[in-house]
């Protein structure tokens, strides 16, 4: 391995926050040596427990993450936070809000916060987030909290890397639960109804219960519903307890390992797809794809043979 990577890894392992920041940037930006770095870090991973928190913009994810971080710090656990920033314009101010709110932690080296705005990035949002989590895990963090706006497949992929997924709902979402993407509802290990100080919290709870009665999870777990007022710290202890309950359940039922295997199976497919595509692209000149596309559109060649040909080339590489 590159000697620079080696020294970065040992500094990161000894708790150097700057080394941690540098390693995360390298992975995020796919700078030279990023893959070597991850290879060197991977053997040190597996310790951290990863929590994914997802919910609509403004539902109180950051406030809740902040409360949970405080809770774990009181328990002497170290925390890493990844805030996957939404690009939607009306949440643009939230990043600054996060900074201000998180400020009281900044003097505490036991909390490391990283905001990412990497939609459309080289590695893809879900993969980059997973790689950043790997770096945090290798740095010895006990807990990794990932905040993401629950809007699409990317988010489903992100929370899939979490051991525990928390879906945050709030009262007064119009048609409430129905407006939430079905995919997001299915991934919840725990439901939080935040802003329970607002009217309609009971209604959301009833709707979640009604929906739950319709489907039984294959792992036999019945996701609890925790009501919180994150801005006042109400319900944080209950949420932490629900998280601990699920972790115990996973352990007792021996599900944690199986879940991990499933996650890796999916992630391996993605990694392979990326790597193969990269290889294929490396064989072609910059305009090859465009040229091929034109030839196919003009019916000068068929796409099936072309793909076969390219794949053969990758194999012989
Ligand atoms: N009334 C009330 N307000 C809350 C509660 N939790 C959070 N808020 C407020 O709601 C606003 C949004 O909270 P955030 O924690 O930034 O929400 P978020 O989900 O992280 O938002 P994005 O990152 O923009 O998607 C802030 O002004 C919070 O103070 C709550 O339980 N009750
Ligand atoms: Mg936020």
CSV table of C-alpha atoms and ligand atoms in Angstrom, one decimal:
chain,number,residue,atom,x,y,z
A,1,UNK,CA,0.0,0.0,0.0
A,2,UNK,CA,1.0,3.6,-0.6
A,3,UNK,CA,3.0,4.8,2.5
A,4,UNK,CA,0.8,7.9,2.7
A,5,UNK,CA,-2.3,5.7,3.0
A,6,UNK,CA,-0.7,3.6,5.7
A,7,UNK,CA,0.2,6.6,7.8
A,8,UNK,CA,-3.2,8.1,7.2
A,9,UNK,CA,-4.8,4.9,8.4
A,10,UNK,CA,-2.7,4.7,11.6
A,11,UNK,CA,-3.4,8.3,12.5
A,12,UNK,CA,-7.1,7.8,11.8
A,13,UNK,CA,-7.1,4.7,14.0
A,14,UNK,CA,-5.5,6.6,16.8
A,15,UNK,CA,-8.3,9.1,16.8
A,16,UNK,CA,-6.9,12.0,14.8
A,17,UNK,CA,-9.9,14.0,13.6
A,18,UNK,CA,-8.0,15.6,10.8
A,19,UNK,CA,-6.9,12.3,9.4
A,20,UNK,CA,-10.5,11.2,9.6
A,21,UNK,CA,-11.7,14.2,7.7
A,22,UNK,CA,-9.0,13.7,5.1
A,23,UNK,CA,-9.8,10.0,4.6
A,24,UNK,CA,-13.5,10.8,4.2
A,25,UNK,CA,-12.8,13.5,1.6
A,26,UNK,CA,-10.6,11.1,-0.3
A,27,UNK,CA,-13.3,8.5,-0.4
A,28,UNK,CA,-16.0,11.0,-1.2
A,29,UNK,CA,-14.1,12.7,-4.0
A,30,UNK,CA,-12.7,9.4,-5.3
A,31,UNK,CA,-9.2,11.0,-5.2
A,32,UNK,CA,-6.2,9.0,-6.1
A,33,UNK,CA,-5.7,6.0,-3.8
A,34,UNK,CA,-9.3,5.9,-2.5
A,35,UNK,CA,-9.7,2.2,-3.2
A,36,UNK,CA,-6.4,1.3,-1.5
A,37,UNK,CA,-7.5,3.4,1.5
A,38,UNK,CA,-10.8,1.5,1.8
A,39,UNK,CA,-9.0,-1.9,1.4
A,40,UNK,CA,-6.7,-0.9,4.3
A,41,UNK,CA,-9.6,0.3,6.5
A,42,UNK,CA,-12.0,-2.6,5.9
A,43,UNK,CA,-10.3,-5.0,8.3
A,44,UNK,CA,-10.9,-2.5,11.1
A,45,UNK,CA,-14.6,-2.2,10.5
A,46,UNK,CA,-17.6,-4.1,12.0
A,47,UNK,CA,-17.6,-2.5,15.4
A,48,UNK,CA,-19.9,0.5,14.8
A,49,UNK,CA,-23.7,0.2,14.9
A,50,UNK,CA,-25.3,2.1,12.2
A,51,UNK,CA,-28.6,3.9,12.6
A,52,UNK,CA,-30.4,5.3,9.6
A,53,UNK,CA,-32.9,8.1,10.1
A,54,UNK,CA,-35.1,9.0,7.2
A,55,UNK,CA,-38.2,11.3,6.8
A,56,UNK,CA,-39.5,14.1,4.7
A,57,UNK,CA,-37.8,17.5,4.7
A,58,UNK,CA,-38.2,19.4,7.9
A,59,UNK,CA,-39.6,16.5,9.8
A,60,UNK,CA,-37.0,17.0,12.5
A,61,UNK,CA,-34.3,14.5,11.5
A,62,UNK,CA,-31.4,16.7,12.5
A,63,UNK,CA,-33.0,17.6,15.8
A,64,UNK,CA,-33.6,14.0,16.5
A,65,UNK,CA,-30.1,13.0,15.5
A,66,UNK,CA,-28.7,15.7,17.8
A,67,UNK,CA,-30.8,14.3,20.7
A,68,UNK,CA,-29.7,10.8,20.1
A,69,UNK,CA,-26.1,11.8,19.8
A,70,UNK,CA,-26.4,13.5,23.1
A,71,UNK,CA,-27.9,10.4,24.6
A,72,UNK,CA,-25.1,8.2,23.4
A,73,UNK,CA,-22.4,10.6,24.5
A,74,UNK,CA,-23.9,10.5,28.0
A,75,UNK,CA,-23.4,6.7,27.7
A,76,UNK,CA,-19.8,7.3,26.8
A,77,UNK,CA,-20.3,6.0,23.3
A,78,UNK,CA,-18.5,7.8,20.4
A,79,UNK,CA,-20.7,9.0,17.6
A,80,UNK,CA,-20.2,9.7,13.9
A,81,UNK,CA,-23.0,11.6,12.0
A,82,UNK,CA,-23.5,11.6,8.2
A,83,UNK,CA,-26.0,14.1,7.1
A,84,UNK,CA,-26.9,13.4,3.5
A,85,UNK,CA,-28.1,16.8,2.3
A,86,UNK,CA,-31.2,17.1,0.2
A,87,UNK,CA,-30.8,19.3,-2.8
A,88,UNK,CA,-34.4,20.5,-2.9
A,89,UNK,CA,-34.3,24.3,-2.6
A,90,UNK,CA,-36.7,24.7,0.3
A,91,UNK,CA,-34.4,22.8,2.6
A,92,UNK,CA,-31.4,24.7,1.5
A,93,UNK,CA,-31.3,26.6,4.8
A,94,UNK,CA,-31.3,23.5,6.9
A,95,UNK,CA,-27.5,22.9,6.5
A,96,UNK,CA,-26.8,26.2,8.2
A,97,UNK,CA,-29.4,25.3,10.8
A,98,UNK,CA,-27.7,22.0,11.4
A,99,UNK,CA,-24.4,23.7,11.9
A,100,UNK,CA,-25.8,26.1,14.5
A,101,UNK,CA,-27.6,23.4,16.4
A,102,UNK,CA,-24.7,21.0,16.3
A,103,UNK,CA,-22.3,23.7,17.6
A,104,UNK,CA,-22.5,22.6,21.2
A,105,UNK,CA,-20.9,19.3,20.2
A,106,UNK,CA,-18.0,20.8,18.3
A,107,UNK,CA,-15.8,20.9,21.3
A,108,UNK,CA,-16.5,17.3,21.9
A,109,UNK,CA,-14.1,15.0,19.9
A,110,UNK,CA,-16.5,12.2,20.7
A,111,UNK,CA,-18.9,13.5,18.0
A,112,UNK,CA,-17.8,13.8,14.4
A,113,UNK,CA,-20.3,15.4,11.9
A,114,UNK,CA,-20.0,15.2,8.2
A,115,UNK,CA,-22.4,16.8,5.7
A,116,UNK,CA,-22.5,15.4,2.2
A,117,UNK,CA,-24.0,16.9,-0.8
A,118,UNK,CA,-22.9,14.3,-3.3
A,119,UNK,CA,-26.0,13.7,-5.5
A,120,UNK,CA,-24.7,12.9,-8.9
A,121,UNK,CA,-21.3,12.2,-7.6
A,122,UNK,CA,-18.9,9.7,-9.2
A,123,UNK,CA,-19.5,6.8,-6.9
A,124,UNK,CA,-23.3,7.4,-6.6
A,125,UNK,CA,-24.9,8.7,-3.4
A,126,UNK,CA,-25.7,5.4,-1.7
A,127,UNK,CA,-22.2,3.9,-2.4
A,128,UNK,CA,-20.4,7.0,-1.3
A,129,UNK,CA,-22.4,7.1,1.9
A,130,UNK,CA,-21.6,3.5,2.6
A,131,UNK,CA,-17.9,4.2,2.0
A,132,UNK,CA,-17.9,7.1,4.3
A,133,UNK,CA,-19.6,5.0,7.0
A,134,UNK,CA,-16.8,2.4,6.5
A,135,UNK,CA,-14.2,5.1,7.2
A,136,UNK,CA,-16.1,6.2,10.4
A,137,UNK,CA,-16.5,2.6,11.5
A,138,UNK,CA,-12.7,2.0,11.0
A,139,UNK,CA,-12.0,5.1,13.1
A,140,UNK,CA,-13.6,3.3,16.0
A,141,UNK,CA,-16.9,5.1,16.4
A,142,UNK,CA,-19.4,3.2,18.4
A,143,UNK,CA,-22.4,4.7,16.7
A,144,UNK,CA,-23.0,6.0,13.2
A,145,UNK,CA,-26.1,8.0,12.6
A,146,UNK,CA,-27.1,8.7,9.0
A,147,UNK,CA,-29.7,11.3,8.2
A,148,UNK,CA,-31.3,11.2,4.8
A,149,UNK,CA,-34.5,12.7,3.2
A,150,UNK,CA,-36.8,9.8,2.4
A,151,UNK,CA,-37.6,10.5,-1.2
A,152,UNK,CA,-36.4,7.7,-3.4
A,153,UNK,CA,-34.4,4.6,-4.2
A,154,UNK,CA,-31.1,6.3,-3.2
A,155,UNK,CA,-32.5,6.7,0.3
A,156,UNK,CA,-33.8,3.1,0.4
A,157,UNK,CA,-30.2,2.0,-0.6
A,158,UNK,CA,-28.7,4.2,2.1
A,159,UNK,CA,-30.8,2.9,4.9
A,160,UNK,CA,-30.2,-0.6,3.8
A,161,UNK,CA,-26.7,-0.3,5.1
A,162,UNK,CA,-28.1,0.6,8.5
A,163,UNK,CA,-28.5,-1.9,11.3
A,164,UNK,CA,-31.6,-0.1,12.5
A,165,UNK,CA,-33.8,2.1,10.3
A,166,UNK,CA,-35.9,4.8,11.8
A,167,UNK,CA,-38.7,6.4,9.7
A,168,UNK,CA,-39.8,9.7,10.9
A,169,UNK,CA,-43.3,10.9,10.3
A,170,UNK,CA,-45.0,14.1,11.4
A,171,UNK,CA,-48.6,15.1,11.9
A,172,UNK,CA,-50.4,17.0,9.2
A,173,UNK,CA,-48.7,15.6,6.1
A,174,UNK,CA,-51.9,16.0,4.1
A,175,UNK,CA,-53.0,12.4,3.3
A,176,UNK,CA,-50.5,11.5,6.0
A,177,UNK,CA,-49.0,8.0,5.7
A,178,UNK,CA,-50.4,7.5,2.2
A,179,UNK,CA,-48.1,10.2,0.9
A,180,UNK,CA,-45.0,8.4,2.0
A,181,UNK,CA,-43.4,6.2,-0.5
A,182,UNK,CA,-44.4,2.6,0.1
A,183,UNK,CA,-40.7,1.6,-0.1
A,184,UNK,CA,-39.9,3.9,2.7
A,185,UNK,CA,-42.6,2.5,4.9
A,186,UNK,CA,-41.5,-1.0,4.4
A,187,UNK,CA,-37.9,-0.4,5.6
A,188,UNK,CA,-38.9,1.0,9.0
A,189,UNK,CA,-37.7,-1.0,12.0
A,190,UNK,CA,-39.0,1.8,14.2
A,191,UNK,CA,-41.5,4.5,13.5
A,192,UNK,CA,-41.1,7.9,15.1
A,193,UNK,CA,-43.9,10.4,15.1
A,194,UNK,CA,-42.1,13.6,15.7
A,195,UNK,CA,-43.7,17.0,16.4
A,196,UNK,CA,-46.1,15.2,18.6
A,197,UNK,CA,-46.8,18.6,20.1
A,198,UNK,CA,-48.7,19.3,16.9
A,199,UNK,CA,-52.3,18.3,16.3
A,200,UNK,CA,-52.9,15.0,14.6
A,201,UNK,CA,-50.2,12.8,16.1
A,202,UNK,CA,-52.8,10.2,17.1
A,203,UNK,CA,-54.2,10.1,13.6
A,204,UNK,CA,-50.8,9.3,12.2
A,205,UNK,CA,-50.3,6.6,14.8
A,206,UNK,CA,-53.6,5.1,13.9
A,207,UNK,CA,-52.8,5.1,10.3
A,208,UNK,CA,-49.4,3.4,10.8
A,209,UNK,CA,-51.1,0.8,13.0
A,210,UNK,CA,-53.7,0.1,10.4
A,211,UNK,CA,-51.1,-0.3,7.8
A,212,UNK,CA,-49.0,-2.6,10.0
A,213,UNK,CA,-51.9,-4.9,10.6
A,214,UNK,CA,-52.0,-5.6,6.9
A,215,UNK,CA,-48.5,-6.9,6.6
A,216,UNK,CA,-46.3,-9.2,8.6
A,217,UNK,CA,-42.6,-8.8,8.4
A,218,UNK,CA,-40.6,-11.8,7.5
A,219,UNK,CA,-38.3,-11.4,10.5
A,220,UNK,CA,-41.3,-11.4,12.8
A,221,UNK,CA,-40.5,-8.0,14.3
A,222,UNK,CA,-43.3,-5.6,14.8
A,223,UNK,CA,-42.0,-2.0,14.5
A,224,UNK,CA,-42.8,0.1,17.5
A,225,UNK,CA,-44.1,3.6,17.2
A,226,UNK,CA,-42.4,6.2,19.3
A,227,UNK,CA,-43.8,9.7,19.7
A,228,UNK,CA,-41.3,12.5,20.2
A,229,UNK,CA,-41.0,16.2,20.4
A,230,UNK,CA,-37.4,16.4,19.3
A,231,UNK,CA,-37.0,20.1,19.8
A,232,UNK,CA,-37.7,19.6,23.5
A,233,UNK,CA,-35.9,16.3,23.9
A,234,UNK,CA,-39.2,14.5,24.7
A,235,UNK,CA,-39.2,10.9,23.8
A,236,UNK,CA,-35.5,10.5,23.2
A,237,UNK,CA,-35.0,8.0,25.9
A,238,UNK,CA,-38.0,5.9,24.6
A,239,UNK,CA,-36.5,6.0,21.1
A,240,UNK,CA,-33.1,4.9,22.4
A,241,UNK,CA,-34.8,2.1,24.3
A,242,UNK,CA,-36.7,1.0,21.2
A,243,UNK,CA,-33.4,1.0,19.2
A,244,UNK,CA,-31.8,-1.1,22.0
A,245,UNK,CA,-34.8,-3.5,21.9
A,246,UNK,CA,-34.5,-4.1,18.2
A,247,UNK,CA,-30.7,-4.6,18.5
A,248,UNK,CA,-31.3,-7.2,21.2
A,249,UNK,CA,-33.9,-8.9,19.0
A,250,UNK,CA,-31.5,-9.0,16.0
A,251,UNK,CA,-28.9,-10.6,18.2
A,252,UNK,CA,-31.1,-13.1,19.9
A,253,UNK,CA,-32.8,-14.2,16.6
A,254,UNK,CA,-29.4,-14.3,15.0
A,255,UNK,CA,-30.7,-11.9,12.4
A,256,UNK,CA,-27.9,-9.3,12.4
A,257,UNK,CA,-25.6,-11.6,10.5
A,258,UNK,CA,-28.2,-12.6,7.9
A,259,UNK,CA,-29.2,-9.0,7.4
A,260,UNK,CA,-25.5,-8.1,6.8
A,261,UNK,CA,-25.1,-10.9,4.3
A,262,UNK,CA,-28.2,-9.6,2.4
A,263,UNK,CA,-26.8,-6.1,2.4
A,264,UNK,CA,-23.5,-7.2,1.1
A,265,UNK,CA,-25.1,-9.2,-1.6
A,266,UNK,CA,-26.8,-6.1,-2.9
A,267,UNK,CA,-23.8,-4.0,-2.5
A,268,UNK,CA,-21.5,-6.5,-4.3
A,269,UNK,CA,-23.8,-6.4,-7.3
A,270,UNK,CA,-23.6,-2.6,-7.4
A,271,UNK,CA,-19.8,-2.6,-7.0
A,272,UNK,CA,-19.4,-5.2,-9.7
A,273,UNK,CA,-21.7,-3.3,-12.0
A,274,UNK,CA,-19.7,-0.1,-11.4
A,275,UNK,CA,-16.4,-1.8,-11.9
A,276,UNK,CA,-17.4,-3.6,-15.1
A,277,UNK,CA,-18.8,-0.4,-16.5
A,278,UNK,CA,-15.7,1.5,-15.7
A,279,UNK,CA,-13.6,-1.1,-17.4
A,280,UNK,CA,-15.8,-1.0,-20.5
A,281,UNK,CA,-15.6,2.7,-20.6
A,282,UNK,CA,-11.9,2.6,-20.2
A,283,UNK,CA,-11.7,0.6,-23.5
A,284,UNK,CA,-13.6,3.1,-25.4
A,285,UNK,CA,-12.6,6.5,-26.6
A,286,UNK,CA,-14.5,9.5,-25.4
A,287,UNK,CA,-17.0,9.5,-28.2
A,288,UNK,CA,-17.4,5.8,-28.8
A,289,UNK,CA,-20.8,5.6,-27.0
A,290,UNK,CA,-22.2,8.4,-29.0
A,291,UNK,CA,-20.9,6.9,-32.2
A,292,UNK,CA,-22.3,3.5,-31.4
A,293,UNK,CA,-25.6,5.0,-30.5
A,294,UNK,CA,-25.8,6.8,-33.9
A,295,UNK,CA,-24.9,3.6,-35.7
A,296,UNK,CA,-27.6,1.7,-33.9
A,297,UNK,CA,-30.1,4.5,-34.6
A,298,UNK,CA,-29.2,4.3,-38.2
A,299,UNK,CA,-29.6,0.5,-38.1
A,300,UNK,CA,-26.0,0.1,-39.2
A,301,UNK,CA,-25.5,-2.4,-36.4
A,302,UNK,CA,-27.4,-4.1,-33.7
A,303,UNK,CA,-27.0,-3.3,-30.0
A,304,UNK,CA,-27.0,-6.9,-28.9
A,305,UNK,CA,-23.9,-7.9,-30.8
A,306,UNK,CA,-22.3,-4.7,-29.7
A,307,UNK,CA,-22.8,-5.3,-26.0
A,308,UNK,CA,-21.5,-8.9,-26.5
A,309,UNK,CA,-18.5,-7.5,-28.2
A,310,UNK,CA,-17.8,-5.0,-25.4
A,311,UNK,CA,-18.2,-7.5,-22.7
A,312,UNK,CA,-15.8,-9.9,-24.4
A,313,UNK,CA,-13.3,-7.1,-24.5
A,314,UNK,CA,-13.7,-6.5,-20.8
A,315,UNK,CA,-13.1,-10.2,-20.1
A,316,UNK,CA,-9.9,-10.3,-22.0
A,317,UNK,CA,-8.6,-7.2,-20.3
B,1,LIG,N1,-42.8,21.9,17.1
B,1,LIG,C1,-41.8,21.1,16.9
B,1,LIG,N2,-40.8,21.5,16.1
B,1,LIG,C2,-39.8,20.7,15.9
B,1,LIG,C3,-39.7,19.4,16.5
B,1,LIG,N3,-38.6,18.8,16.1
B,1,LIG,C4,-38.0,19.6,15.3
B,1,LIG,N4,-38.7,20.8,15.2
B,1,LIG,C5,-38.3,22.0,14.4
B,1,LIG,O1,-38.5,21.7,13.0
B,1,LIG,C6,-37.6,22.4,12.2
B,1,LIG,C7,-36.9,21.4,11.3
B,1,LIG,O2,-36.1,20.5,12.0
B,1,LIG,P1,-34.8,19.8,11.4
B,1,LIG,O3,-34.3,18.9,12.5
B,1,LIG,O4,-33.9,20.7,10.8
B,1,LIG,O5,-35.5,18.9,10.3
B,1,LIG,P2,-34.9,18.0,9.2
B,1,LIG,O6,-35.8,16.8,9.0
B,1,LIG,O7,-33.5,17.7,9.6
B,1,LIG,O8,-34.9,18.9,8.0
B,1,LIG,P3,-34.1,18.8,6.6
B,1,LIG,O9,-32.7,18.3,6.9
B,1,LIG,O10,-34.2,20.1,6.0
B,1,LIG,O11,-34.8,17.7,5.8
B,1,LIG,C8,-36.7,23.1,13.1
B,1,LIG,O12,-37.1,24.4,13.3
B,1,LIG,C9,-36.9,22.3,14.4
B,1,LIG,O13,-36.6,23.2,15.6
B,1,LIG,C10,-40.8,19.0,17.3
B,1,LIG,O14,-40.9,17.9,17.8
B,1,LIG,N5,-41.8,19.9,17.5
B,2,LIG,MG1,-31.6,18.0,8.6
